[in-house]
PDB file of C-alpha atoms in Angstrom:
ATOM      1  CA  ASP F   1      31.439  45.756  45.489  1.00 67.00           C
ATOM      2  CA  GLY F   2      32.830  48.937  44.720  1.00 73.00           C
ATOM      3  CA  GLY F   3      32.455  51.477  47.602  1.00 94.00           C
ATOM      4  CA  ILE F   4      34.182  53.439  49.994  1.00 97.00           C
ATOM      5  CA  THR F   5      35.072  52.277  53.629  1.00 97.00           C
ATOM      6  CA  GLN F   6      36.506  54.030  56.726  1.00 97.00           C
ATOM      7  CA  SER F   7      38.164  53.061  59.234  1.00 95.00           C
ATOM      8  CA  PRO F   8      37.730  52.973  62.319  1.00 95.00           C
ATOM      9  CA  LYS F   9      33.845  52.970  62.977  1.00 95.00           C
ATOM     10  CA  TYR F  10      34.811  54.397  66.615  1.00 95.00           C
ATOM     11  CA  LEU F  11      37.938  56.186  67.521  1.00 94.00           C
ATOM     12  CA  PHE F  12      38.719  57.907  70.879  1.00 93.00           C
ATOM     13  CA  ARG F  13      41.589  60.353  71.429  1.00 90.00           C
ATOM     14  CA  LYS F  14      43.079  61.959  74.431  1.00 90.00           C
ATOM     15  CA  GLU F  15      43.751  65.586  74.605  1.00 88.00           C
ATOM     16  CA  GLY F  16      47.052  66.528  72.748  1.00 87.00           C
ATOM     17  CA  GLN F  17      46.805  63.427  70.591  1.00 91.00           C
ATOM     18  CA  ASN F  18      47.297  63.368  66.531  1.00 94.00           C
ATOM     19  CA  VAL F  19      44.938  60.621  65.202  1.00 95.00           C
ATOM     20  CA  THR F  20      44.471  59.674  61.591  1.00 96.00           C
ATOM     21  CA  LEU F  21      41.114  58.484  59.972  1.00 97.00           C
ATOM     22  CA  SER F  22      41.035  56.159  56.686  1.00 98.00           C
ATOM     23  CA  CYS F  23      39.316  56.500  53.901  1.00 98.00           C
ATOM     24  CA  GLU F  24      39.345  54.109  50.906  1.00 98.00           C
ATOM     25  CA  GLN F  25      37.631  54.061  47.834  1.00 97.00           C
ATOM     26  CA  ASN F  26      37.450  51.497  44.891  1.00 96.00           C
ATOM     27  CA  LEU F  27      35.406  53.478  42.405  1.00 95.00           C
ATOM     28  CA  ASN F  28      38.284  54.680  40.551  1.00 94.00           C
ATOM     29  CA  HIS F  29      36.797  58.083  41.378  1.00 94.00           C
ATOM     30  CA  ASP F  30      39.158  61.303  40.894  1.00 93.00           C
ATOM     31  CA  ALA F  31      37.821  63.624  43.571  1.00 94.00           C
ATOM     32  CA  MET F  32      37.530  62.743  47.186  1.00 95.00           C
ATOM     33  CA  TYR F  33      36.097  64.938  50.045  1.00 96.00           C
ATOM     34  CA  TRP F  34      36.309  65.275  54.024  1.00 98.00           C
ATOM     35  CA  TYR F  35      33.534  66.409  56.059  1.00 97.00           C
ATOM     36  CA  ARG F  36      32.544  67.149  59.612  1.00 97.00           C
ATOM     37  CA  GLN F  37      29.469  66.555  60.950  1.00 96.00           C
ATOM     38  CA  ASP F  38      27.752  68.214  64.088  1.00 93.00           C
ATOM     39  CA  PRO F  39      24.371  67.889  65.171  1.00 85.00           C
ATOM     40  CA  GLY F  40      21.873  70.972  63.675  1.00 80.00           C
ATOM     41  CA  GLN F  41      25.022  71.769  61.646  1.00 83.00           C
ATOM     42  CA  GLY F  42      24.587  69.723  58.495  1.00 88.00           C
ATOM     43  CA  LEU F  43      27.996  68.488  56.553  1.00 93.00           C
ATOM     44  CA  ARG F  44      31.039  71.014  56.514  1.00 94.00           C
ATOM     45  CA  LEU F  45      33.878  70.339  53.854  1.00 95.00           C
ATOM     46  CA  ILE F  46      36.987  70.014  55.702  1.00 97.00           C
ATOM     47  CA  TYR F  47      39.561  69.239  52.675  1.00 97.00           C
ATOM     48  CA  TYR F  48      38.949  68.138  49.080  1.00 95.00           C
ATOM     49  CA  SER F  49      41.157  66.595  46.286  1.00 95.00           C
ATOM     50  CA  GLN F  50      40.192  66.578  42.894  1.00 92.00           C
ATOM     51  CA  ILE F  51      43.462  64.599  41.725  1.00 93.00           C
ATOM     52  CA  VAL F  52      46.437  62.669  43.231  1.00 95.00           C
ATOM     53  CA  ASN F  53      49.114  64.910  45.000  1.00 95.00           C
ATOM     54  CA  ASP F  54      46.585  67.926  44.826  1.00 95.00           C
ATOM     55  CA  PHE F  55      44.207  68.966  47.772  1.00 96.00           C
ATOM     56  CA  GLN F  56      42.655  72.238  48.434  1.00 95.00           C
ATOM     57  CA  LYS F  57      41.219  73.519  51.985  1.00 96.00           C
ATOM     58  CA  GLY F  58      37.614  74.031  52.771  1.00 94.00           C
ATOM     59  CA  ASP F  59      35.692  75.862  55.317  1.00 93.00           C
ATOM     60  CA  ILE F  60      36.944  74.471  58.452  1.00 96.00           C
ATOM     61  CA  ALA F  61      40.433  73.162  57.656  1.00 97.00           C
ATOM     62  CA  GLU F  62      42.480  74.435  60.626  1.00 96.00           C
ATOM     63  CA  GLY F  63      43.621  71.917  62.870  1.00 96.00           C
ATOM     64  CA  TYR F  64      43.298  69.081  60.177  1.00 97.00           C
ATOM     65  CA  SER F  65      45.791  67.727  57.404  1.00 97.00           C
ATOM     66  CA  VAL F  66      44.874  65.352  54.515  1.00 98.00           C
ATOM     67  CA  SER F  67      47.636  63.408  52.122  1.00 98.00           C
ATOM     68  CA  ARG F  68      46.548  61.978  48.621  1.00 97.00           C
ATOM     69  CA  GLU F  69      49.452  60.092  47.596  1.00 97.00           C
ATOM     70  CA  LYS F  70      47.266  57.407  45.982  1.00 97.00           C
ATOM     71  CA  LYS F  71      43.756  57.870  43.815  1.00 97.00           C
ATOM     72  CA  GLU F  72      42.154  55.371  46.221  1.00 97.00           C
ATOM     73  CA  SER F  73      43.420  56.701  49.637  1.00 98.00           C
ATOM     74  CA  PHE F  74      42.613  60.206  51.310  1.00 98.00           C
ATOM     75  CA  PRO F  75      43.635  60.009  54.960  1.00 98.00           C
ATOM     76  CA  LEU F  76      42.458  62.655  57.323  1.00 98.00           C
ATOM     77  CA  THR F  77      44.618  63.562  60.178  1.00 97.00           C
ATOM     78  CA  VAL F  78      43.298  65.266  63.119  1.00 96.00           C
ATOM     79  CA  THR F  79      46.195  67.194  65.403  1.00 94.00           C
ATOM     80  CA  SER F  80      45.957  68.894  68.700  1.00 89.00           C
ATOM     81  CA  ALA F  81      45.583  72.504  67.149  1.00 88.00           C
ATOM     82  CA  GLN F  82      41.835  71.444  66.745  1.00 89.00           C
ATOM     83  CA  LYS F  83      40.166  72.247  69.870  1.00 87.00           C
ATOM     84  CA  ASN F  84      36.928  70.661  69.312  1.00 90.00           C
ATOM     85  CA  PRO F  85      37.762  67.483  67.109  1.00 93.00           C
ATOM     86  CA  THR F  86      34.520  65.241  68.579  1.00 95.00           C
ATOM     87  CA  ALA F  87      32.514  64.683  65.983  1.00 96.00           C
ATOM     88  CA  PHE F  88      31.269  62.428  63.118  1.00 96.00           C
ATOM     89  CA  TYR F  89      33.343  62.460  60.096  1.00 97.00           C
ATOM     90  CA  LEU F  90      32.335  60.986  56.897  1.00 97.00           C
ATOM     91  CA  CYS F  91      34.789  60.831  53.662  1.00 97.00           C
ATOM     92  CA  ALA F  92      32.924  60.802  49.951  1.00 96.00           C
ATOM     93  CA  SER F  93      34.054  60.674  46.237  1.00 95.00           C
ATOM     94  CA  SER F  94      33.263  61.637  42.940  1.00 93.00           C
ATOM     95  CA  ILE F  95      34.112  60.979  39.535  1.00 90.00           C
ATOM     96  CA  GLY F  96      35.191  64.575  39.327  1.00 78.00           C
ATOM     97  CA  GLY F  97      36.797  65.838  36.103  1.00 65.00           C
ATOM     98  CA  GLY F  98      34.532  69.015  36.293  1.00 63.00           C
ATOM     99  CA  GLY F  99      31.556  67.316  35.695  1.00 62.00           C
ATOM    100  CA  TYR F 100      28.117  67.976  38.125  1.00 73.00           C
ATOM    101  CA  ASN F 101      28.182  64.380  39.727  1.00 85.00           C
ATOM    102  CA  GLU F 102      26.905  62.956  43.024  1.00 90.00           C
ATOM    103  CA  GLN F 103      29.150  62.128  45.954  1.00 93.00           C
ATOM    104  CA  PHE F 104      29.539  58.382  47.408  1.00 95.00           C
ATOM    105  CA  PHE F 105      29.661  58.601  51.032  1.00 97.00           C
ATOM    106  CA  GLY F 106      31.521  56.375  53.504  1.00 97.00           C
ATOM    107  CA  PRO F 107      29.748  54.778  56.620  1.00 97.00           C
ATOM    108  CA  GLY F 108      31.830  57.505  58.908  1.00 97.00           C
ATOM    109  CA  THR F 109      34.200  57.652  62.028  1.00 97.00           C
ATOM    110  CA  ARG F 110      32.906  58.852  65.099  1.00 96.00           C
ATOM    111  CA  LEU F 111      35.633  60.781  66.779  1.00 96.00           C
ATOM    112  CA  THR F 112      35.421  61.422  70.691  1.00 95.00           C
ATOM    113  CA  VAL F 113      38.303  62.974  72.371  1.00 90.00           C
ATOM    114  CA  LEU F 114      38.288  61.922  76.310  1.00 86.00           C
TER     115      LEU F 114
ATOM    116  CA  ALA J   1      27.516  81.785  45.364  1.00 75.00           C
ATOM    117  CA  GLN J   2      25.290  79.007  46.114  1.00 83.00           C
ATOM    118  CA  SER J   3      23.227  77.852  49.196  1.00 89.00           C
ATOM    119  CA  VAL J   4      20.517  75.593  50.353  1.00 94.00           C
ATOM    120  CA  THR J   5      17.603  76.442  53.241  1.00 95.00           C
ATOM    121  CA  GLN J   6      15.944  73.703  54.292  1.00 96.00           C
ATOM    122  CA  LEU J   7      13.080  75.049  56.121  1.00 93.00           C
ATOM    123  CA  GLY J   8      12.241  73.064  59.554  1.00 92.00           C
ATOM    124  CA  SER J   9      14.823  71.263  61.208  1.00 93.00           C
ATOM    125  CA  HIS J  10      12.520  68.281  62.137  1.00 96.00           C
ATOM    126  CA  VAL J  11       9.093  67.216  60.653  1.00 97.00           C
ATOM    127  CA  SER J  12       6.658  64.886  62.003  1.00 98.00           C
ATOM    128  CA  VAL J  13       4.204  62.427  60.118  1.00 98.00           C
ATOM    129  CA  SER J  14       2.348  59.710  61.042  1.00 98.00           C
ATOM    130  CA  GLU J  15       2.852  56.473  58.878  1.00 97.00           C
ATOM    131  CA  GLY J  16       0.284  56.618  55.719  1.00 97.00           C
ATOM    132  CA  ALA J  17       0.510  60.499  55.455  1.00 98.00           C
ATOM    133  CA  LEU J  18       1.984  62.538  52.999  1.00 98.00           C
ATOM    134  CA  VAL J  19       5.612  63.535  53.554  1.00 98.00           C
ATOM    135  CA  LEU J  20       6.797  67.269  52.728  1.00 98.00           C
ATOM    136  CA  LEU J  21      10.414  68.036  53.041  1.00 98.00           C
ATOM    137  CA  ARG J  22      11.072  71.754  51.508  1.00 98.00           C
ATOM    138  CA  CYS J  23      14.155  72.927  50.132  1.00 97.00           C
ATOM    139  CA  ASN J  24      15.000  76.241  48.647  1.00 96.00           C
ATOM    140  CA  TYR J  25      17.982  77.213  46.809  1.00 94.00           C
ATOM    141  CA  SER J  26      19.680  80.125  44.971  1.00 90.00           C
ATOM    142  CA  SER J  27      22.468  79.855  42.805  1.00 82.00           C
ATOM    143  CA  SER J  28      23.945  82.314  40.223  1.00 75.00           C
ATOM    144  CA  VAL J  29      23.977  79.674  37.261  1.00 77.00           C
ATOM    145  CA  PRO J  30      21.787  76.720  36.683  1.00 78.00           C
ATOM    146  CA  PRO J  31      22.168  74.213  39.370  1.00 84.00           C
ATOM    147  CA  TYR J  32      22.436  70.671  39.848  1.00 91.00           C
ATOM    148  CA  LEU J  33      20.089  69.472  42.789  1.00 94.00           C
ATOM    149  CA  PHE J  34      20.588  66.377  45.044  1.00 95.00           C
ATOM    150  CA  TRP J  35      18.644  65.378  47.811  1.00 97.00           C
ATOM    151  CA  TYR J  36      20.495  62.449  50.352  1.00 97.00           C
ATOM    152  CA  VAL J  37      18.992  60.646  53.454  1.00 98.00           C
ATOM    153  CA  GLN J  38      21.124  59.442  56.063  1.00 97.00           C
ATOM    154  CA  TYR J  39      20.402  56.647  58.873  1.00 95.00           C
ATOM    155  CA  PRO J  40      21.895  57.112  62.380  1.00 91.00           C
ATOM    156  CA  ASN J  41      25.142  56.631  62.619  1.00 89.00           C
ATOM    157  CA  GLN J  42      25.998  55.891  58.692  1.00 93.00           C
ATOM    158  CA  GLY J  43      26.828  57.842  55.945  1.00 95.00           C
ATOM    159  CA  LEU J  44      24.707  59.619  53.221  1.00 96.00           C
ATOM    160  CA  GLN J  45      22.865  57.971  50.590  1.00 96.00           C
ATOM    161  CA  LEU J  46      21.573  59.496  47.432  1.00 96.00           C
ATOM    162  CA  LEU J  47      17.941  59.401  47.002  1.00 97.00           C
ATOM    163  CA  LEU J  48      17.291  61.337  43.555  1.00 96.00           C
ATOM    164  CA  LYS J  49      18.919  64.481  41.715  1.00 94.00           C
ATOM    165  CA  TYR J  50      18.313  67.050  39.171  1.00 93.00           C
ATOM    166  CA  THR J  51      20.290  67.421  36.380  1.00 88.00           C
ATOM    167  CA  THR J  52      18.545  68.857  33.190  1.00 83.00           C
ATOM    168  CA  GLY J  53      15.369  67.748  31.128  1.00 84.00           C
ATOM    169  CA  ALA J  54      12.396  66.500  33.127  1.00 86.00           C
ATOM    170  CA  THR J  55      11.419  68.683  36.311  1.00 89.00           C
ATOM    171  CA  LEU J  56       9.659  65.992  38.101  1.00 95.00           C
ATOM    172  CA  VAL J  57      12.560  63.512  39.420  1.00 96.00           C
ATOM    173  CA  LYS J  58      11.574  60.031  41.038  1.00 96.00           C
ATOM    174  CA  GLY J  59      14.625  58.359  43.145  1.00 96.00           C
ATOM    175  CA  ILE J  60      14.618  55.544  45.526  1.00 95.00           C
ATOM    176  CA  ASN J  61      12.115  54.393  47.946  1.00 94.00           C
ATOM    177  CA  GLY J  62       9.268  56.265  46.339  1.00 96.00           C
ATOM    178  CA  PHE J  63      10.374  59.590  46.444  1.00 98.00           C
ATOM    179  CA  GLU J  64      10.324  62.129  44.369  1.00 97.00           C
ATOM    180  CA  ALA J  65      11.060  66.091  43.938  1.00 97.00           C
ATOM    181  CA  GLU J  66      10.198  68.641  41.225  1.00 95.00           C
ATOM    182  CA  PHE J  67      12.600  71.564  40.261  1.00 94.00           C
ATOM    183  CA  LYS J  68      10.433  74.669  40.298  1.00 94.00           C
ATOM    184  CA  LYS J  69      13.061  77.483  38.862  1.00 91.00           C
ATOM    185  CA  SER J  70      10.754  80.164  39.448  1.00 91.00           C
ATOM    186  CA  GLU J  71      10.322  79.396  42.927  1.00 93.00           C
ATOM    187  CA  THR J  72      13.957  78.448  43.346  1.00 93.00           C
ATOM    188  CA  SER J  73      12.904  75.210  45.162  1.00 95.00           C
ATOM    189  CA  PHE J  74      13.361  71.400  45.370  1.00 96.00           C
ATOM    190  CA  HIS J  75      10.948  69.896  47.430  1.00 98.00           C
ATOM    191  CA  LEU J  76      11.004  66.370  48.294  1.00 98.00           C
ATOM    192  CA  THR J  77       7.693  64.367  48.448  1.00 98.00           C
ATOM    193  CA  LYS J  78       6.382  60.934  49.291  1.00 98.00           C
ATOM    194  CA  PRO J  79       2.833  60.046  49.143  1.00 97.00           C
ATOM    195  CA  SER J  80       2.646  57.317  52.051  1.00 98.00           C
ATOM    196  CA  ALA J  81       5.348  57.630  54.710  1.00 98.00           C
ATOM    197  CA  HIS J  82       6.458  54.553  56.263  1.00 97.00           C
ATOM    198  CA  MET J  83       8.395  54.024  59.772  1.00 97.00           C
ATOM    199  CA  SER J  84      11.618  52.845  57.877  1.00 96.00           C
ATOM    200  CA  ASP J  85      11.802  56.479  56.651  1.00 97.00           C
ATOM    201  CA  ALA J  86      12.183  58.156  59.622  1.00 97.00           C
ATOM    202  CA  ALA J  87      16.058  59.355  58.823  1.00 97.00           C
ATOM    203  CA  GLU J  88      17.890  62.730  57.925  1.00 97.00           C
ATOM    204  CA  TYR J  89      17.380  64.423  54.834  1.00 98.00           C
ATOM    205  CA  PHE J  90      20.030  66.662  53.305  1.00 97.00           C
ATOM    206  CA  CYS J  91      19.323  68.715  50.052  1.00 96.00           C
ATOM    207  CA  ALA J  92      22.386  69.873  48.227  1.00 94.00           C
ATOM    208  CA  VAL J  93      23.142  72.211  45.224  1.00 92.00           C
ATOM    209  CA  LEU J  94      26.075  72.018  43.076  1.00 87.00           C
ATOM    210  CA  ASN J  95      27.058  74.382  40.691  1.00 75.00           C
ATOM    211  CA  GLY J  96      30.814  73.634  40.366  1.00 77.00           C
ATOM    212  CA  TYR J  97      33.332  71.251  42.220  1.00 79.00           C
ATOM    213  CA  ILE J  98      31.777  71.608  45.493  1.00 87.00           C
ATOM    214  CA  PRO J  99      28.151  70.998  46.779  1.00 89.00           C
ATOM    215  CA  THR J 100      26.719  72.986  49.426  1.00 91.00           C
ATOM    216  CA  PHE J 101      24.307  70.990  51.825  1.00 93.00           C
ATOM    217  CA  GLY J 102      21.969  72.407  53.686  1.00 94.00           C
ATOM    218  CA  ARG J 103      21.399  71.647  57.283  1.00 94.00           C
ATOM    219  CA  GLY J 104      19.044  68.826  57.115  1.00 95.00           C
ATOM    220  CA  THR J 105      15.361  67.800  58.279  1.00 97.00           C
ATOM    221  CA  SER J 106      14.759  65.008  60.412  1.00 97.00           C
ATOM    222  CA  LEU J 107      11.601  63.128  59.613  1.00 98.00           C
ATOM    223  CA  ILE J 108      10.096  61.415  62.245  1.00 98.00           C
ATOM    224  CA  VAL J 109       7.318  58.949  61.284  1.00 98.00           C
ATOM    225  CA  HIS J 110       4.978  58.127  64.058  1.00 96.00           C
ATOM    226  CA  PRO J 111       2.652  54.830  64.035  1.00 94.00           C
TER     227      PRO J 111
END
């Protein structure tokens, strides 16, 4: 079955640690996205990538970093510079190519800072 | 620029009653519009989308939405609510690479 996987489902981090959230898709989509979700605030865009080896900052990129070395993978690193990282993180993909296409979402990773 | 407003952070209905979730958008060009549903601790799933053509769009699980350009609205409806419809619903507008999401409406269904 085609889809998007995120791991781990739950992640606990101590203050001052960097952590990396995994996102993999086998939909052959060009575009991939990372969102942060906090209660009552909807989805806020962290980073997005339209093509391999290229990515752009979203609205709340500070304290986060990404890479896009392979088409199917778009890992997100939450660095110690992110002051309030406890949130639900969603990865998404779309066909891309400039078309107006819907996004497909992974199941999410819930990050808690201890 | 584009934006989305979802009226009401929470909507409560009885099982079997009409569901109406409101979405208004602003867009400088004709938009593509989407409704997504999110169940607790899960990702979002596409309910339906409007691109071009027929303004009444039917989606999964008995939901439908009507694009009204004059009112800049794309409200989501379902004739009869079911307990399994309890979830968070997000409206989104797209006129480029990046969609803009509303803040979401939590649908509560009472037995």
